[in-house]
Coordinates of C-alpha atoms in Angstrom, one line a residue:
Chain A
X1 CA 25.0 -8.9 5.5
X2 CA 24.3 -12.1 7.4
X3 CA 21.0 -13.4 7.3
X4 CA 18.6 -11.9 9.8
X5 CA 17.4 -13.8 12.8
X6 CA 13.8 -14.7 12.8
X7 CA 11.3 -14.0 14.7
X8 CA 9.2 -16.6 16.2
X9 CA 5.9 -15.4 16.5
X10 CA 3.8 -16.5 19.4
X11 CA -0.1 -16.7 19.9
X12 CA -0.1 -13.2 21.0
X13 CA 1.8 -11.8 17.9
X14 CA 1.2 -14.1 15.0
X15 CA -1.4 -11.7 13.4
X16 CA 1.2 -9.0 13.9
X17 CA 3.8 -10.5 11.7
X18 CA 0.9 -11.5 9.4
X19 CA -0.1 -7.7 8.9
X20 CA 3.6 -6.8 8.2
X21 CA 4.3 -9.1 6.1
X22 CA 1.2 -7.4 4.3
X23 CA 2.9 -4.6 4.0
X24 CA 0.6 -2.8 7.3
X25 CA 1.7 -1.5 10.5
X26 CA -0.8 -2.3 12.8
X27 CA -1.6 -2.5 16.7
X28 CA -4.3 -3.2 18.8
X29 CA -7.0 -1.0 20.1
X30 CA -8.4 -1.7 22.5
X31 CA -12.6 -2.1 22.6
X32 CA -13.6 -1.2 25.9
X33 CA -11.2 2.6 26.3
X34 CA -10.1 2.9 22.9
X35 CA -6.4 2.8 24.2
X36 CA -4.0 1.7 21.3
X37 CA -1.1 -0.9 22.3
X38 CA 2.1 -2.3 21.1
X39 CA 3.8 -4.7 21.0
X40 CA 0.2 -7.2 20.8
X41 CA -1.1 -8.7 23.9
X42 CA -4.1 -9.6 25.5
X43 CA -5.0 -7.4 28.2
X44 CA -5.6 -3.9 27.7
X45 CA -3.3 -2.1 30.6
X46 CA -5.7 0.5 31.2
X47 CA -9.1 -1.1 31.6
X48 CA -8.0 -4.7 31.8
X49 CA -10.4 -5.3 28.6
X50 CA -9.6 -8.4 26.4
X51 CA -11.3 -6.8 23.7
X52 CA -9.7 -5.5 20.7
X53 CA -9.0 -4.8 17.1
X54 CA -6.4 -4.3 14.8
X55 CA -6.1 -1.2 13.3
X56 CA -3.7 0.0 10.5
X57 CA -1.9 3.3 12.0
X58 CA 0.5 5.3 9.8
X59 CA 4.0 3.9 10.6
X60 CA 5.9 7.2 11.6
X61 CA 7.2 8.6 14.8
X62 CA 10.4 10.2 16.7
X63 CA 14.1 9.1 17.2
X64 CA 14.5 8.4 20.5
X65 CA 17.9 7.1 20.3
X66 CA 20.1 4.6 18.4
X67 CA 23.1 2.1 18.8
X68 CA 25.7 1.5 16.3
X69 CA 27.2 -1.8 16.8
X70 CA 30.5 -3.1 16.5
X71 CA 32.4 -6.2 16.9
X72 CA 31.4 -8.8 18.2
X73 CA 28.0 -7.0 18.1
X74 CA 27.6 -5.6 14.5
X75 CA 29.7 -3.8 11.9
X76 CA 28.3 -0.8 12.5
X77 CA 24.7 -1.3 11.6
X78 CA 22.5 1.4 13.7
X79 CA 19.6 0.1 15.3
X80 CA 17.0 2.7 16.7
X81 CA 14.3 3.0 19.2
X82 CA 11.2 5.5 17.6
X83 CA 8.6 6.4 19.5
X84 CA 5.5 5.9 17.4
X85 CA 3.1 9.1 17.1
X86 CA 0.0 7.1 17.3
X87 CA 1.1 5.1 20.1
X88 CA 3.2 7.9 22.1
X89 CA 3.2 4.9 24.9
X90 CA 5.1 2.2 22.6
X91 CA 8.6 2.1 21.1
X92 CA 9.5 0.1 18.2
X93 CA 13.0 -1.2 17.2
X94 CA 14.6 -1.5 13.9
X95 CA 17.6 -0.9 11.4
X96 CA 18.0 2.5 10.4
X97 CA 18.2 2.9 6.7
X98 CA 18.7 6.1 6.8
X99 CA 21.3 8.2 5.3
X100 CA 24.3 8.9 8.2
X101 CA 23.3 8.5 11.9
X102 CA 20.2 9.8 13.3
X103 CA 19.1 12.7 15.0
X104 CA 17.8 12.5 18.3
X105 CA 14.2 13.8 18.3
X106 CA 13.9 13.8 14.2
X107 CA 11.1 12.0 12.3
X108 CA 11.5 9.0 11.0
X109 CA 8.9 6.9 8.9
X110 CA 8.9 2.6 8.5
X111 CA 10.9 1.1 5.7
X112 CA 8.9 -2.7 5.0
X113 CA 11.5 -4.8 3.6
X114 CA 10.5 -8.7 2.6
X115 CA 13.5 -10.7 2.9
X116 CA 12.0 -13.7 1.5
X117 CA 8.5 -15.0 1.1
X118 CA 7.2 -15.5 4.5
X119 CA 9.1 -12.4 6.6
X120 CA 9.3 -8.9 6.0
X121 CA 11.3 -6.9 8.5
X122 CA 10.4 -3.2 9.2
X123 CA 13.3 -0.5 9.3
X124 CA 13.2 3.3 9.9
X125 CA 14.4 6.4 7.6
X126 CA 13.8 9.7 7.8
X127 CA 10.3 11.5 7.5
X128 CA 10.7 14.6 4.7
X129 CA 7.7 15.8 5.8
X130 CA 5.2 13.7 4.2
X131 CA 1.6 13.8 6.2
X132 CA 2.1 10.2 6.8
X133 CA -1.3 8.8 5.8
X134 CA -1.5 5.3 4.6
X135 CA -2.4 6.4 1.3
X136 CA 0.4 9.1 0.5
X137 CA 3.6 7.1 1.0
X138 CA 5.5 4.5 -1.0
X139 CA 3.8 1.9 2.0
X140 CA 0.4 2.3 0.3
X141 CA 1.8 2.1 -3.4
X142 CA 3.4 -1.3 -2.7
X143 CA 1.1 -4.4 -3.2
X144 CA 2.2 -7.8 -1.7
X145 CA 3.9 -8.7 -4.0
X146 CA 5.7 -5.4 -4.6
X147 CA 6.7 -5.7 -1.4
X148 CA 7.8 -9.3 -1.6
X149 CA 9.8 -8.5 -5.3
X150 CA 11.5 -5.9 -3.0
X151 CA 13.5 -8.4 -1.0
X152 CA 17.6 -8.0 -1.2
X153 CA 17.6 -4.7 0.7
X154 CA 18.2 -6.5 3.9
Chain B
X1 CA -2.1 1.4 51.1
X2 CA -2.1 0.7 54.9
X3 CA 0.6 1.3 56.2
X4 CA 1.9 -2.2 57.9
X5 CA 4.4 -3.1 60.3
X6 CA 6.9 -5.2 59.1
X7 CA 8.9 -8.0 61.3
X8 CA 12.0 -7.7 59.4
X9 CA 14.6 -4.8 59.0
X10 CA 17.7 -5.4 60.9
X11 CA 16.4 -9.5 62.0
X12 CA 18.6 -10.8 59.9
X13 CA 22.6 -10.8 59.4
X14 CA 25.1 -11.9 56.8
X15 CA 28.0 -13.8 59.1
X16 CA 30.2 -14.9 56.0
X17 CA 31.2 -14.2 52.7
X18 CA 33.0 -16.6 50.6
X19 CA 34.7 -16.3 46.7
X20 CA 36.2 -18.1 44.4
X21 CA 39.1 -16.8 42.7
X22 CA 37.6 -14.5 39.6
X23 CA 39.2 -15.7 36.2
X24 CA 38.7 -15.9 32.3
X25 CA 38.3 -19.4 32.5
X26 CA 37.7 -21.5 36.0
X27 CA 38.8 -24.7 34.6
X28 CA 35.9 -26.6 36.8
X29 CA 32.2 -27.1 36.8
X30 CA 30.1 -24.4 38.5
X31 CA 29.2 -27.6 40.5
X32 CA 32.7 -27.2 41.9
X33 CA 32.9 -23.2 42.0
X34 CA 29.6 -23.0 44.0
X35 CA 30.9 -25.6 46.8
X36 CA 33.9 -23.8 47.4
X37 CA 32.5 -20.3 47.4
X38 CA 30.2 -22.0 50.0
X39 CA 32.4 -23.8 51.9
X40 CA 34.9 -21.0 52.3
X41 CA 31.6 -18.4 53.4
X42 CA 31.0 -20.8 55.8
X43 CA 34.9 -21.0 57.1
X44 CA 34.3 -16.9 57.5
X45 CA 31.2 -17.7 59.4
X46 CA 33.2 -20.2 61.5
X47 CA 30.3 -22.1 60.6
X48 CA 29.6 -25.8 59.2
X49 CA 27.9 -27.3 56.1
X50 CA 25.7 -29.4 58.8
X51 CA 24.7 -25.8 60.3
X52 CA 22.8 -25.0 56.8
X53 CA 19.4 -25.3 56.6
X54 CA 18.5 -22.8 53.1
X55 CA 19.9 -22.8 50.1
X56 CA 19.6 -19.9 47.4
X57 CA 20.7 -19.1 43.9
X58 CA 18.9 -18.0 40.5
X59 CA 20.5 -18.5 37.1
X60 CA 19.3 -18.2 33.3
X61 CA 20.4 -21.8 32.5
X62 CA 23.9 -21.3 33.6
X63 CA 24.4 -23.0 36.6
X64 CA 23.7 -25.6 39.5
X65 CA 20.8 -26.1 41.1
X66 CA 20.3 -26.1 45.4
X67 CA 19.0 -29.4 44.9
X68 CA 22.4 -30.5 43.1
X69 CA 24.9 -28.0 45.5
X70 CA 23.1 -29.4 48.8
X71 CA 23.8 -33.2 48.6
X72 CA 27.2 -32.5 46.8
X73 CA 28.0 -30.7 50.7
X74 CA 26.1 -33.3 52.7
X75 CA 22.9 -30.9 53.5
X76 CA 20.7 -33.4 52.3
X77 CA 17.6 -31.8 53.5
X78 CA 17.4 -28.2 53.8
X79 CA 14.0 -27.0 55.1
X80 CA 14.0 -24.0 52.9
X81 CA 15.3 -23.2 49.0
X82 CA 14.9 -21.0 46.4
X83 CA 15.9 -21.4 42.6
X84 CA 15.3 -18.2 41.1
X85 CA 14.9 -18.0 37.5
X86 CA 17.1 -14.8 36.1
X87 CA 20.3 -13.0 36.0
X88 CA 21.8 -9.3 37.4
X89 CA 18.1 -7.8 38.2
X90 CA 17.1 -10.8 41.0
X91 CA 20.7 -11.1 42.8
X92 CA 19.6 -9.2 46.0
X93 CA 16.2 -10.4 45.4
X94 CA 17.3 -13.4 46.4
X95 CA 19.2 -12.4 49.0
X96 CA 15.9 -10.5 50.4
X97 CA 14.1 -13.9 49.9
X98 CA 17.0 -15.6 52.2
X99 CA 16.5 -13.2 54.5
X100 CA 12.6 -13.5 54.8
X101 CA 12.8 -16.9 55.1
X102 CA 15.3 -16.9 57.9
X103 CA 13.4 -13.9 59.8
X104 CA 10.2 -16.0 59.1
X105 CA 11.6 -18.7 60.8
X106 CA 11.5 -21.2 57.9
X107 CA 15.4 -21.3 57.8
X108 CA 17.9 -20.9 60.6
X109 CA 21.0 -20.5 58.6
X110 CA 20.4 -19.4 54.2
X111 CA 23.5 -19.4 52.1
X112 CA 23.4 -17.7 48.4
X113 CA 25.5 -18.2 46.2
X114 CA 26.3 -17.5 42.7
X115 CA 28.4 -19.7 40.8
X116 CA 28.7 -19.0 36.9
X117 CA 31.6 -19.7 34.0
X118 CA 30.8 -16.1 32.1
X119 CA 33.4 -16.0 29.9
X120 CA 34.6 -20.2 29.6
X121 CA 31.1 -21.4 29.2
X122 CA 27.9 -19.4 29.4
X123 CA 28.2 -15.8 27.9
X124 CA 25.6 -13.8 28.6
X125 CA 23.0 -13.3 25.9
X126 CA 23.9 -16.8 24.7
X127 CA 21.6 -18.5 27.0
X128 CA 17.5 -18.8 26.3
X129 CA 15.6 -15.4 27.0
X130 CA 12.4 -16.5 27.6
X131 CA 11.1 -12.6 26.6
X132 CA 8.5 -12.4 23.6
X133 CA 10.2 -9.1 23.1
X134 CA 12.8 -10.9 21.6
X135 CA 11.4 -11.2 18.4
X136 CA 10.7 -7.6 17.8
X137 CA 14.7 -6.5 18.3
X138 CA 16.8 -9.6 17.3
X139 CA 15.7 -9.5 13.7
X140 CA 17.3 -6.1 13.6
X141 CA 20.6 -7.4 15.5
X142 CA 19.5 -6.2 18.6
X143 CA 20.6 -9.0 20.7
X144 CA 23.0 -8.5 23.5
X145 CA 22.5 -6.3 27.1
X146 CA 24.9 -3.8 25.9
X147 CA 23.0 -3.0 23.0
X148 CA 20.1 -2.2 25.3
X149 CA 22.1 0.0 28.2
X150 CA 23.6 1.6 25.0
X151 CA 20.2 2.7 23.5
X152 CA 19.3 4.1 27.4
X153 CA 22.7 5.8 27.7
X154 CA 22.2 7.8 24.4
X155 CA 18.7 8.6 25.0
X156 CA 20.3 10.2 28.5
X157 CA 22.9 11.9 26.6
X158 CA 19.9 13.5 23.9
X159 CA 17.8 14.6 27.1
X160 CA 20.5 15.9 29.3
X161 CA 23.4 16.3 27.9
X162 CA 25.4 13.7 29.6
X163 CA 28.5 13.0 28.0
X164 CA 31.3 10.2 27.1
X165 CA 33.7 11.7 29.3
X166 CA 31.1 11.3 32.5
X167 CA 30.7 7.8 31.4
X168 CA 35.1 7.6 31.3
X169 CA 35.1 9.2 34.9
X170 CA 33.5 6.6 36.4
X171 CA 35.5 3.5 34.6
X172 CA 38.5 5.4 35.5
X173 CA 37.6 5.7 39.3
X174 CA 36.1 2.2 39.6
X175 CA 39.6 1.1 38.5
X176 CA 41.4 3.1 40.9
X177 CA 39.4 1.1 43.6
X178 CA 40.3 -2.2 42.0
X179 CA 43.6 -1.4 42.0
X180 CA 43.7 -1.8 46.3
X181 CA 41.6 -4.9 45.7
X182 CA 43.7 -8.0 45.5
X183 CA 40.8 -9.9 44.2
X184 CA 40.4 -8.1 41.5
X185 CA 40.5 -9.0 37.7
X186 CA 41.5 -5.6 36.5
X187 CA 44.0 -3.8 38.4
X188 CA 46.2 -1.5 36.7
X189 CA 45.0 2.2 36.6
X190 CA 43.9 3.9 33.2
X191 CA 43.0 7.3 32.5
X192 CA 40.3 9.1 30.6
X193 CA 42.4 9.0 27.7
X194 CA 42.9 5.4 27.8
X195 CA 38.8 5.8 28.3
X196 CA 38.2 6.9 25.0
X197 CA 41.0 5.1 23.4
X198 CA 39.3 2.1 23.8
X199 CA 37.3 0.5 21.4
X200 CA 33.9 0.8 20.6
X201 CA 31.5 -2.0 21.1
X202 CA 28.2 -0.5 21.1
X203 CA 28.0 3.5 20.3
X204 CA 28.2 5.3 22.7
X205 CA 29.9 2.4 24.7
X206 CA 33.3 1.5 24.3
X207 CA 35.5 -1.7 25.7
X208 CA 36.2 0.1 28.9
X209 CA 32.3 0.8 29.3
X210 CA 31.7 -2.7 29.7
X211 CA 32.2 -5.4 32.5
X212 CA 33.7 -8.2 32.9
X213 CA 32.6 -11.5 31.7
X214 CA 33.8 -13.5 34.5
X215 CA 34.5 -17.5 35.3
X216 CA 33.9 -17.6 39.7
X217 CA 31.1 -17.6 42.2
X218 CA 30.7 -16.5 45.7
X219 CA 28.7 -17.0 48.6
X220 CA 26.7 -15.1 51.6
X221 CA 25.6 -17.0 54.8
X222 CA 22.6 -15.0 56.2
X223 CA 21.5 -16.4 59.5
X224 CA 18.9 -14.3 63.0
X225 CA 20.7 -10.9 64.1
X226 CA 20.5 -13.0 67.4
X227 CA 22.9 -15.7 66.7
X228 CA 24.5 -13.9 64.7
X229 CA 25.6 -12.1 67.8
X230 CA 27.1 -15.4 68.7
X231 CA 29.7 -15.7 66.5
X232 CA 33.1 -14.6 65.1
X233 CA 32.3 -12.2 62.6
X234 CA 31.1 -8.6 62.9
X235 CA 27.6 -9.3 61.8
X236 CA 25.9 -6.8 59.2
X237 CA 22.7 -6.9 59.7
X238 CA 20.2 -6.6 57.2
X239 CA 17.8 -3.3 57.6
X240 CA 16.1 -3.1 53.8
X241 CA 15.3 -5.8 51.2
X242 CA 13.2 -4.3 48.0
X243 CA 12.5 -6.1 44.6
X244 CA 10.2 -5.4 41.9
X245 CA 9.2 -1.6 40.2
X246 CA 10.1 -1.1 36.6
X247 CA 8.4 -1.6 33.5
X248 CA 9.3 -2.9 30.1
X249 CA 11.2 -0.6 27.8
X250 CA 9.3 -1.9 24.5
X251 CA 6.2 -0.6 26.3
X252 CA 7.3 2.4 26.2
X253 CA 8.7 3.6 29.3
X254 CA 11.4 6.2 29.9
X255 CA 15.0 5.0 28.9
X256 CA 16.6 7.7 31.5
X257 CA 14.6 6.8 33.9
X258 CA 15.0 2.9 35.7
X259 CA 13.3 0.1 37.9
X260 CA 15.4 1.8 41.2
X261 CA 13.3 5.6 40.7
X262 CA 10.2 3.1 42.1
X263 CA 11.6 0.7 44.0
X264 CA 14.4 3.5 46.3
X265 CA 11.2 5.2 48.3
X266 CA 10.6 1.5 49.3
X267 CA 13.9 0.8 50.1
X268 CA 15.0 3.7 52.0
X269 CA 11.6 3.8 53.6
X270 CA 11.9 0.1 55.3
X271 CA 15.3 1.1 56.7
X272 CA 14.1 4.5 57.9
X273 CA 17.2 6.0 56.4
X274 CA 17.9 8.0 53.6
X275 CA 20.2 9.0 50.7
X276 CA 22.2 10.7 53.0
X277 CA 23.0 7.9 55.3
X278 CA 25.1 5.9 52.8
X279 CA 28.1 6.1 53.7
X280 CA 29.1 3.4 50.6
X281 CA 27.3 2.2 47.6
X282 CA 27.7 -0.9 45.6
X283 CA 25.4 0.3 42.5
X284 CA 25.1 -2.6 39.9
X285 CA 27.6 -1.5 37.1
X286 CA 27.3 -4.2 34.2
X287 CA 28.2 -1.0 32.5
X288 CA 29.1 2.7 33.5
X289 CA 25.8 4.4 32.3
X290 CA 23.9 1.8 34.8
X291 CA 26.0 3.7 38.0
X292 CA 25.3 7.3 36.3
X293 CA 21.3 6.3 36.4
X294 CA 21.3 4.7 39.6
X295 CA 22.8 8.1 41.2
X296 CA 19.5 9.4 40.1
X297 CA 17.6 7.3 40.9
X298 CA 18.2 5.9 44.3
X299 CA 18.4 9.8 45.5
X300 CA 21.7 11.0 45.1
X301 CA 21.4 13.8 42.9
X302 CA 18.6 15.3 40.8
X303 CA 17.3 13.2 37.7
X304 CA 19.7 14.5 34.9
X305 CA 22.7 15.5 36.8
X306 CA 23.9 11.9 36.8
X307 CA 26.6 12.8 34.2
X308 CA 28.7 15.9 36.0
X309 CA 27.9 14.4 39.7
X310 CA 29.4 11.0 38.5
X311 CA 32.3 12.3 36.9
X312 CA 32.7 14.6 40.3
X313 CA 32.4 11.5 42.6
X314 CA 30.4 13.6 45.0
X315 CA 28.1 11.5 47.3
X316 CA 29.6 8.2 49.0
X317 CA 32.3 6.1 47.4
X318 CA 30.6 3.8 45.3
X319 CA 31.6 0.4 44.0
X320 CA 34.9 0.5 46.2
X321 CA 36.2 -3.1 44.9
X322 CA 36.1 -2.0 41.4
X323 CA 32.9 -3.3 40.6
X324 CA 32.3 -5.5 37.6
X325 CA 33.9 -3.0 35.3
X326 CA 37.5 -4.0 37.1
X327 CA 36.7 -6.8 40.0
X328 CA 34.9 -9.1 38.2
X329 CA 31.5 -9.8 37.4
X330 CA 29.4 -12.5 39.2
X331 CA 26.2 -10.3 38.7
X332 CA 25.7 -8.6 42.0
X333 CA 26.4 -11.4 44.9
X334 CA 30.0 -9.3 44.7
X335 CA 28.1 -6.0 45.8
X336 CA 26.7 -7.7 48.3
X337 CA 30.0 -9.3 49.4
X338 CA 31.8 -6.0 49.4
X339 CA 29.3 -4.3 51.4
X340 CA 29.4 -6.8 53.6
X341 CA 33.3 -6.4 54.1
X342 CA 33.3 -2.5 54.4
X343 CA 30.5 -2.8 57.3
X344 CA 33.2 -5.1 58.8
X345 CA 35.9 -2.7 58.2
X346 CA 38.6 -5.4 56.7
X347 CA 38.3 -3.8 53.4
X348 CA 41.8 -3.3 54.1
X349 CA 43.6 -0.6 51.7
X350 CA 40.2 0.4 50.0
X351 CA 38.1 0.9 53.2
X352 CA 35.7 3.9 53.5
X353 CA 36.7 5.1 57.1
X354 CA 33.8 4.7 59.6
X355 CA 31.4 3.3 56.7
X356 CA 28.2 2.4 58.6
X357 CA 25.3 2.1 55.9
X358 CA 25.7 0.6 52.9
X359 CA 23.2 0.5 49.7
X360 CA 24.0 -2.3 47.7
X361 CA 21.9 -3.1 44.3
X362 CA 21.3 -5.3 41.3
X363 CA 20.7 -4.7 37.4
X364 CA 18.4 -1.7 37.2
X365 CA 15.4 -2.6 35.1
X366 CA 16.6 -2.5 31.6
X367 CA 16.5 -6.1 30.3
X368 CA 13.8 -8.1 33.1
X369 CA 12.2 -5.0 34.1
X370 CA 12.3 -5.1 37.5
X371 CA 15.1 -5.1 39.8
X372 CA 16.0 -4.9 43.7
X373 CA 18.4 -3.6 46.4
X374 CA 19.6 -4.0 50.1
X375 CA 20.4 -1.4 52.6
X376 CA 22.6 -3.0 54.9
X377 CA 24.3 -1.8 58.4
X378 CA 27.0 -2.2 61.0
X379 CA 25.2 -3.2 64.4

């Protein structure tokens, strides 16, 4: 596998990468409605409130559908779009590392995977049913630098 | 919304169209390809470089400027331009805007052109995307358009149960078109076998899914309905010009569903026609799933049916050069240009008989998320 292509935050989503690299999935709420956002930005789309907060949500939603890429693109790596159950308003991107191709509509929960010291990239697998809270899944089990000692996978 | 009148359907005309061969590899600037594309829109027009008063174009950093194209020509001060940042979504935007500005009275006589080296020098998803989104796919190796259109098509196929072989049907017919089109890159018929023979580049796209990265440019001199009347060409007058609608995909919004479902109403509406008046429809097809959702969407079916009314080639003809999938791909001036030449009826062995409406359109929302359209007409 080639090296991945890094992000470059901006002002809007610096705190976001932050937060993964911590090993958290987190979005923005929004003070004024309470309206939860992603990807990070300032304006709340609802009530055009600046305020907000970051909250931790658990990182687990739906397959809404998937590319497998070939030459030139890829060499077969699957990419997927999940809609996120906290945020049924937001998709999220990332490599499937799940076993075979997806199934449209099944769960799928995040994968945090540091490739070196200052990214961590966040994949998608499926969801056997766990409830999904922060505190039950492998996620909350992994301290930084669990997370960071982790690196290789991608 | 108040209801307003509006000063512009039908004001304005295109009175030439001009190209450039279409090629793998131009072997000249874009400098050069937009000049002739201009010069021979203007020979259609029977028209001079000292008539020109607008210039128009937009590009993603992969192409010339008005203020470089004018003084190469000798219009060294055209009262009106426009330099439009972006790539397939804007094309008839700008056209609109060239339009506007002539009915407005700013211009007298607009050319647009599009001049690119697509596959020689500038492929697309190469240049700078100026996005923030970016960083939240490219990580992942979700890079290039096709990825993108791929991720819509499948999430069409899971809701609806759309299927490859619609997708083949209408590669197959586009290239039965091209094959009466003498300008065209791609010319000899294939079948759905050869369809899903073909290789795959993004899952559930293969090759033959995909357009044409493409080294030429063309050209479109709009100028007032009433001189228009004036000169040698049919004019086709200009009755709707809509851009915007749409909303970014990473927010969340519908993959099956694009920019044209909210822009169409406004289309349609300005022209006081609708889906049923098109006689021919150049629907932007950077790849086959982009035609299947644009049926939908700008009225021609139901949302959903896309798939089996595609693959039936019910409703009017639609991209009756070939498209971008088998012309070429200049990222929707070509549309417009073919439009233009079935209004005229010199579409020669590919001419819809009688064709008096055409809907023409550009990149449907999935990458910029807007996108815009033209409803044009014989007089």
């Amino acid at each position: 596998m080639p090296a991945p292509t890094r992000p470059t935050p901006d002002r809007d989503s610096r705190e976001w990468w932050e937060r993964v690299a911590l090993g958290e999935f987190a979005v923005q709420e929004c003070e004024g409605c309470g309206l939860r956002r992603f990807p990070s930005r300032a304006f709340c789309v609802r009530c055009r409130g600046e305020g907000r907060r970051w909250v931790a949500i658990r990182p687990v939603g739906t397959v809404e559908s998937w590319v497998v890429s070939h030459r030139p693109f890829g060499q077969g790596e699957i990419v997927v779009t999940i809609r996120l159950d906290e945020v049924p308003d937001a998709v999220v991107h990332g490599s499937w590392e799940g076993t075979g191709e997806p199934e449209g509509g099944s769960r799928a929960r995040a994968v945090f995977t540091a490739v070196d010291d200052t990214l961590t990239l966040v994949g998608w697998r499926e969801d056997h049913g766990a409830t999904g809270t922060l505190e039950d899944g492998p996620l909350a089990t992994r301290s930084v630098s669990d997370v960071r000692s982790s690196g290789g996978a991608g | 919304m108040a209801k307003r009148l509006l000063n512009f359907p039908d004001r304005t005309a295109v009175v030439g169209v001009g190209y450039t061969p279409f090629t793998k590899d131009s072997q000249v600037s874009t400098l050069t390809l937009a000049c002739r594309a201009i010069m021979a829109a203007l020979a259609d027009a029977g028209l001079d470089p000292s008539d020109v008063d607008g210039l128009a174009t937009h590009r993603v950093g992969d192409s010339v400027a008005p203020s470089l194209v004018g003084p190469a020509l000798g219009i060294d001060d055209p009262s009106w331009y426009l330099d439009q940042f972006g790539g397939g979504s804007v094309s008839h935007a700008v056209a609109g805007q060239a339009a506007l500005a002539v009915a407005a009275g700013l211009a007298d006589t607009v050319v647009f052109y599009r001049a690119i080296n697509a596959r020689s020098e500038f492929r697309m998803g190469q240049a700078a995307n100026p996005s923030p989104e970016v960083q939240y796919q490219a990580p992942y190796g979700l890079t290039a358009p096709v990825q993108h259109f791929a991720l819509a098509a499948r999430a069409h196929m899971l809701k609806y149960g759309t299927t490859e072989e619609h997708l083949g049907r209408i590669a197959v017919r586009q290239r039965a078109h091209a094959a009466k089109n003498p300008r065209a890159l791609m010319r000899t018929p294939i079948t759905l076998d050869d369809y899903l023979a073909s290789r795959w580049i993004a899952e559930p796209f293969r090759l033959l899914d995909c357009c044409l990265e493409t080294d030429g440019a063309c050209a479109l001199v709009i100028t007032t309905a009433e001189r228009a009347r004036s000169l040698h060409r049919t004019p086709v007058l200009i009755s709707a010009a809509a851009w915007g609608g749409g909303q970014s995909f990473l927010s969340g919004a519908d993959p099956t569903v694009s920019a044209a479902a909210t822009l169409a109403p406004r289309l349609y509406g300005m022209a006081g026609l609708t889906p049923a008046d098109v006689d021919v429809a150049q629907l932007y097809d950077c790849f086959t799933y982009s035609v299947l959702v644009q049926l939908e969407d700008y009225g021609f079916c139901a949302k959903g049916e896309g798939g089996p009314f595609a693959a039936s080639g019910e409703g009017p003809p639609v991209n009756t050069h070939g498209g971008f999938l088998s012309e070429g791909y200049v990222h929707g001036i070509n549309h417009i240009a073919e439009a233009v030449s079935q209004l005229r009826g010199d579409a020669g062995d590919r001419q819809v008989p009688g064709a008096r409406v055409a809907l023409s359109t550009s990149q449907p929302g999935y990458i910029l998320p807007a996108t815009s359209a033209l409803i044009l007409r014989s007089p």
